[in-house]
């Protein structure tokens, strides 16, 4: 967040944030596997790091992502869509898919609502956009995922401030920004 201390924001711009609704359970597995294969095939150093072929890695990843079972009230279910909550591979797969999706979203955004700042952490995104264009950007983001499963919600700064990732980002008088903790946590060691 230190990089935000140098960001200037004009009067005709606002800070906004977007969040993906239930990212893990809405990540489209087939599309995510395609993104992963593409990344692996373009990785020039893969053979230096593993003896597994791209096909081997893809078969293992497919198996992990499509054979997820869980128990609820004594019954066993198979997860049919999305990545499993709690699986160590889910954040990686969801992040790779989001990286692909954000590249598409920024590249195809109409000029009027194209963000001039885009900072993403997993499914939380902070943007700086032209005032009055937040809904247009949200509408655009909600069309980028061809599976129509990834949906975004948004929030606009209020009174010159916006919460983002446990921080409160505020607008200073000169247009500069600052971020401060939204929540202060004090941890005291118990006497033993």
Short mmCIF file of C-alpha atoms in Angstrom, two decimals:
data_model
loop_
_atom_site.label_atom_id
_atom_site.label_comp_id
_atom_site.label_asym_id
_atom_site.label_seq_id
_atom_site.Cartn_x
_atom_site.Cartn_y
_atom_site.Cartn_z
CA UNK A 1 0.00 0.00 0.00
CA UNK A 2 3.02 2.30 0.28
CA UNK A 3 2.93 2.80 -3.49
CA UNK A 4 -0.41 4.60 -3.07
CA UNK A 5 1.25 7.43 -1.15
CA UNK A 6 2.54 8.84 -4.46
CA UNK A 7 -0.76 8.54 -6.34
CA UNK A 8 -2.38 11.79 -7.35
CA UNK A 9 -6.12 11.93 -7.89
CA UNK A 10 -7.86 14.69 -9.85
CA UNK A 11 -11.19 16.30 -8.95
CA UNK A 12 -12.87 14.49 -11.86
CA UNK A 13 -11.64 11.09 -10.60
CA UNK A 14 -12.77 8.79 -7.81
CA UNK A 15 -11.42 5.77 -6.05
CA UNK A 16 -13.57 2.69 -6.44
CA UNK A 17 -13.25 -0.92 -5.48
CA UNK A 18 -14.58 -4.09 -7.03
CA UNK A 19 -15.01 -7.47 -5.45
CA UNK A 20 -15.76 -10.81 -7.11
CA UNK A 21 -18.80 -12.61 -5.73
CA UNK A 22 -17.68 -16.02 -4.35
CA UNK A 23 -14.56 -16.25 -6.49
CA UNK A 24 -13.42 -19.78 -5.57
CA UNK A 25 -16.75 -21.50 -6.06
CA UNK A 26 -17.42 -19.53 -9.27
CA UNK A 27 -14.04 -20.02 -10.94
CA UNK A 28 -14.78 -21.91 -14.17
CA UNK A 29 -12.56 -25.01 -14.09
CA UNK A 30 -12.42 -25.65 -17.86
CA UNK A 31 -11.48 -22.05 -18.61
CA UNK A 32 -9.00 -21.95 -15.72
CA UNK A 33 -7.36 -25.15 -17.00
CA UNK A 34 -7.02 -23.53 -20.42
CA UNK A 35 -5.36 -20.48 -18.85
CA UNK A 36 -2.98 -22.72 -16.86
CA UNK A 37 -2.05 -24.77 -19.96
CA UNK A 38 -1.34 -21.58 -21.90
CA UNK A 39 0.91 -20.26 -19.10
CA UNK A 40 2.78 -23.57 -18.83
CA UNK A 41 3.32 -23.83 -22.59
CA UNK A 42 4.79 -20.31 -22.65
CA UNK A 43 7.05 -20.95 -19.63
CA UNK A 44 10.60 -21.19 -21.03
CA UNK A 45 12.04 -22.35 -17.68
CA UNK A 46 9.57 -25.14 -16.90
CA UNK A 47 11.93 -27.94 -18.02
CA UNK A 48 14.60 -26.60 -15.65
CA UNK A 49 12.22 -26.89 -12.68
CA UNK A 50 10.44 -30.21 -13.30
CA UNK A 51 10.64 -33.42 -15.31
CA UNK A 52 6.87 -33.41 -15.71
CA UNK A 53 5.53 -32.49 -19.12
CA UNK A 54 2.80 -29.88 -19.60
CA UNK A 55 0.37 -32.75 -20.26
CA UNK A 56 1.39 -34.48 -17.00
CA UNK A 57 0.87 -31.29 -15.01
CA UNK A 58 -2.46 -30.65 -16.71
CA UNK A 59 -3.69 -34.20 -16.04
CA UNK A 60 -2.79 -33.88 -12.36
CA UNK A 61 -4.34 -30.40 -12.09
CA UNK A 62 -7.51 -31.57 -13.84
CA UNK A 63 -7.76 -34.52 -11.46
CA UNK A 64 -7.31 -32.31 -8.39
CA UNK A 65 -9.90 -29.79 -9.57
CA UNK A 66 -12.56 -32.22 -10.77
CA UNK A 67 -12.52 -34.85 -8.02
CA UNK A 68 -13.50 -32.77 -5.01
CA UNK A 69 -15.73 -34.45 -2.48
CA UNK A 70 -17.07 -33.18 0.83
CA UNK A 71 -19.30 -34.43 3.60
CA UNK A 72 -22.32 -32.58 4.93
CA UNK A 73 -24.64 -33.98 7.61
CA UNK A 74 -23.38 -37.48 6.97
CA UNK A 75 -23.88 -37.42 3.19
CA UNK A 76 -21.00 -37.29 0.70
CA UNK A 77 -21.24 -34.84 -2.22
CA UNK A 78 -19.08 -34.10 -5.25
CA UNK A 79 -18.40 -30.47 -6.05
CA UNK A 80 -19.51 -29.92 -9.63
CA UNK A 81 -18.31 -26.36 -10.26
CA UNK A 82 -15.60 -24.02 -9.06
CA UNK A 83 -12.60 -24.66 -6.88
CA UNK A 84 -12.92 -26.14 -3.43
CA UNK A 85 -12.80 -23.87 -0.40
CA UNK A 86 -9.85 -24.90 1.76
CA UNK A 87 -7.95 -26.69 -1.01
CA UNK A 88 -4.34 -25.45 -1.25
CA UNK A 89 -4.59 -25.33 -5.05
CA UNK A 90 -7.76 -23.19 -5.15
CA UNK A 91 -6.14 -19.80 -4.44
CA UNK A 92 -3.50 -20.45 -7.11
CA UNK A 93 -6.04 -21.48 -9.76
CA UNK A 94 -8.41 -18.62 -8.90
CA UNK A 95 -5.55 -16.10 -8.96
CA UNK A 96 -4.30 -17.32 -12.35
CA UNK A 97 -7.82 -17.05 -13.74
CA UNK A 98 -8.27 -13.56 -12.27
CA UNK A 99 -4.94 -12.48 -13.77
CA UNK A 100 -6.19 -13.61 -17.18
CA UNK A 101 -9.57 -11.93 -16.63
CA UNK A 102 -8.10 -8.61 -15.50
CA UNK A 103 -5.82 -8.43 -18.56
CA UNK A 104 -8.89 -8.95 -20.76
CA UNK A 105 -10.96 -6.43 -18.78
CA UNK A 106 -8.39 -3.64 -18.88
CA UNK A 107 -7.52 -4.21 -22.54
CA UNK A 108 -11.16 -4.10 -23.66
CA UNK A 109 -12.51 -1.41 -21.30
CA UNK A 110 -14.13 1.54 -23.06
CA UNK A 111 -11.93 4.65 -22.89
CA UNK A 112 -14.54 6.52 -20.84
CA UNK A 113 -14.37 4.03 -17.97
CA UNK A 114 -10.82 2.66 -18.34
CA UNK A 115 -9.14 2.79 -14.91
CA UNK A 116 -5.98 4.87 -14.56
CA UNK A 117 -5.01 2.83 -11.50
CA UNK A 118 -5.69 -0.88 -10.99
CA UNK A 119 -4.45 -2.74 -7.90
CA UNK A 120 -5.69 -6.28 -7.30
CA UNK A 121 -5.26 -8.71 -4.44
CA UNK A 122 -6.97 -12.03 -5.31
CA UNK A 123 -10.59 -10.86 -5.82
CA UNK A 124 -10.36 -7.36 -4.35
CA UNK A 125 -9.57 -4.55 -6.78
CA UNK A 126 -8.87 -0.86 -6.17
CA UNK A 127 -9.25 1.50 -9.13
CA UNK A 128 -9.01 5.17 -9.92
CA UNK A 129 -11.54 6.09 -12.60
CA UNK A 130 -13.32 9.07 -14.07
CA UNK A 131 -16.15 10.33 -11.85
CA UNK A 132 -19.57 9.01 -12.96
CA UNK A 133 -18.14 5.95 -14.75
CA UNK A 134 -18.23 3.36 -11.95
CA UNK A 135 -21.41 1.62 -13.12
CA UNK A 136 -20.11 1.54 -16.70
CA UNK A 137 -16.89 -0.11 -15.51
CA UNK A 138 -18.85 -2.62 -13.42
CA UNK A 139 -21.10 -3.43 -16.38
CA UNK A 140 -18.01 -3.97 -18.53
CA UNK A 141 -16.31 -6.19 -15.93
CA UNK A 142 -19.45 -8.31 -15.70
CA UNK A 143 -19.26 -9.10 -19.43
CA UNK A 144 -15.60 -10.16 -19.61
CA UNK A 145 -15.99 -13.70 -18.24
CA UNK A 146 -17.32 -15.76 -21.16
CA UNK A 147 -18.76 -18.35 -18.75
CA UNK A 148 -20.86 -15.59 -17.12
CA UNK A 149 -20.05 -16.94 -13.64
CA UNK A 150 -17.64 -14.29 -12.39
CA UNK A 151 -19.64 -11.28 -11.23
CA UNK A 152 -18.34 -8.07 -9.69
CA UNK A 153 -19.80 -5.77 -7.07
CA UNK A 154 -18.50 -2.25 -6.53
CA UNK A 155 -18.06 0.48 -3.96
CA UNK A 156 -17.18 4.14 -4.51
CA UNK A 157 -15.23 6.38 -2.19
CA UNK A 158 -17.33 8.26 0.33
CA UNK A 159 -16.26 11.55 1.90
CA UNK A 160 -12.86 11.19 0.23
CA UNK A 161 -12.14 7.74 1.66
CA UNK A 162 -12.55 4.11 0.67
CA UNK A 163 -11.84 0.94 2.63
CA UNK A 164 -9.58 -1.56 0.87
CA UNK A 165 -7.88 -4.65 2.35
CA UNK A 166 -8.10 -3.62 5.99
CA UNK A 167 -6.92 -0.10 5.22
CA UNK A 168 -8.74 3.15 4.76
CA UNK A 169 -7.45 5.09 1.76
CA UNK A 170 -8.15 8.81 2.07
CA UNK A 171 -7.84 11.75 -0.29
CA UNK A 172 -5.63 14.64 0.92
CA UNK A 173 -6.37 18.28 0.05
CA UNK A 174 -3.62 18.47 -2.59
CA UNK A 175 -5.03 15.42 -4.40
CA UNK A 176 -2.44 13.06 -2.94
CA UNK A 177 -3.62 9.95 -1.14
CA UNK A 178 -2.77 8.29 2.09
CA UNK A 179 -3.68 4.94 3.55
CA UNK A 180 -4.18 4.24 7.19
CA UNK A 181 -5.18 1.16 9.18
CA UNK A 182 -8.91 0.65 9.23
CA UNK A 183 -8.59 -1.48 12.33
CA UNK A 184 -5.89 -1.31 14.95
CA UNK A 185 -5.14 -4.61 16.64
CA UNK A 186 -3.18 -4.72 19.85
CA UNK A 187 -1.76 -8.09 20.89
CA UNK A 188 -0.59 -8.48 24.43
CA UNK A 189 1.36 -11.49 25.61
CA UNK A 190 -0.22 -13.32 28.53
CA UNK A 191 1.86 -13.59 31.67
CA UNK A 192 2.95 -17.17 32.03
#
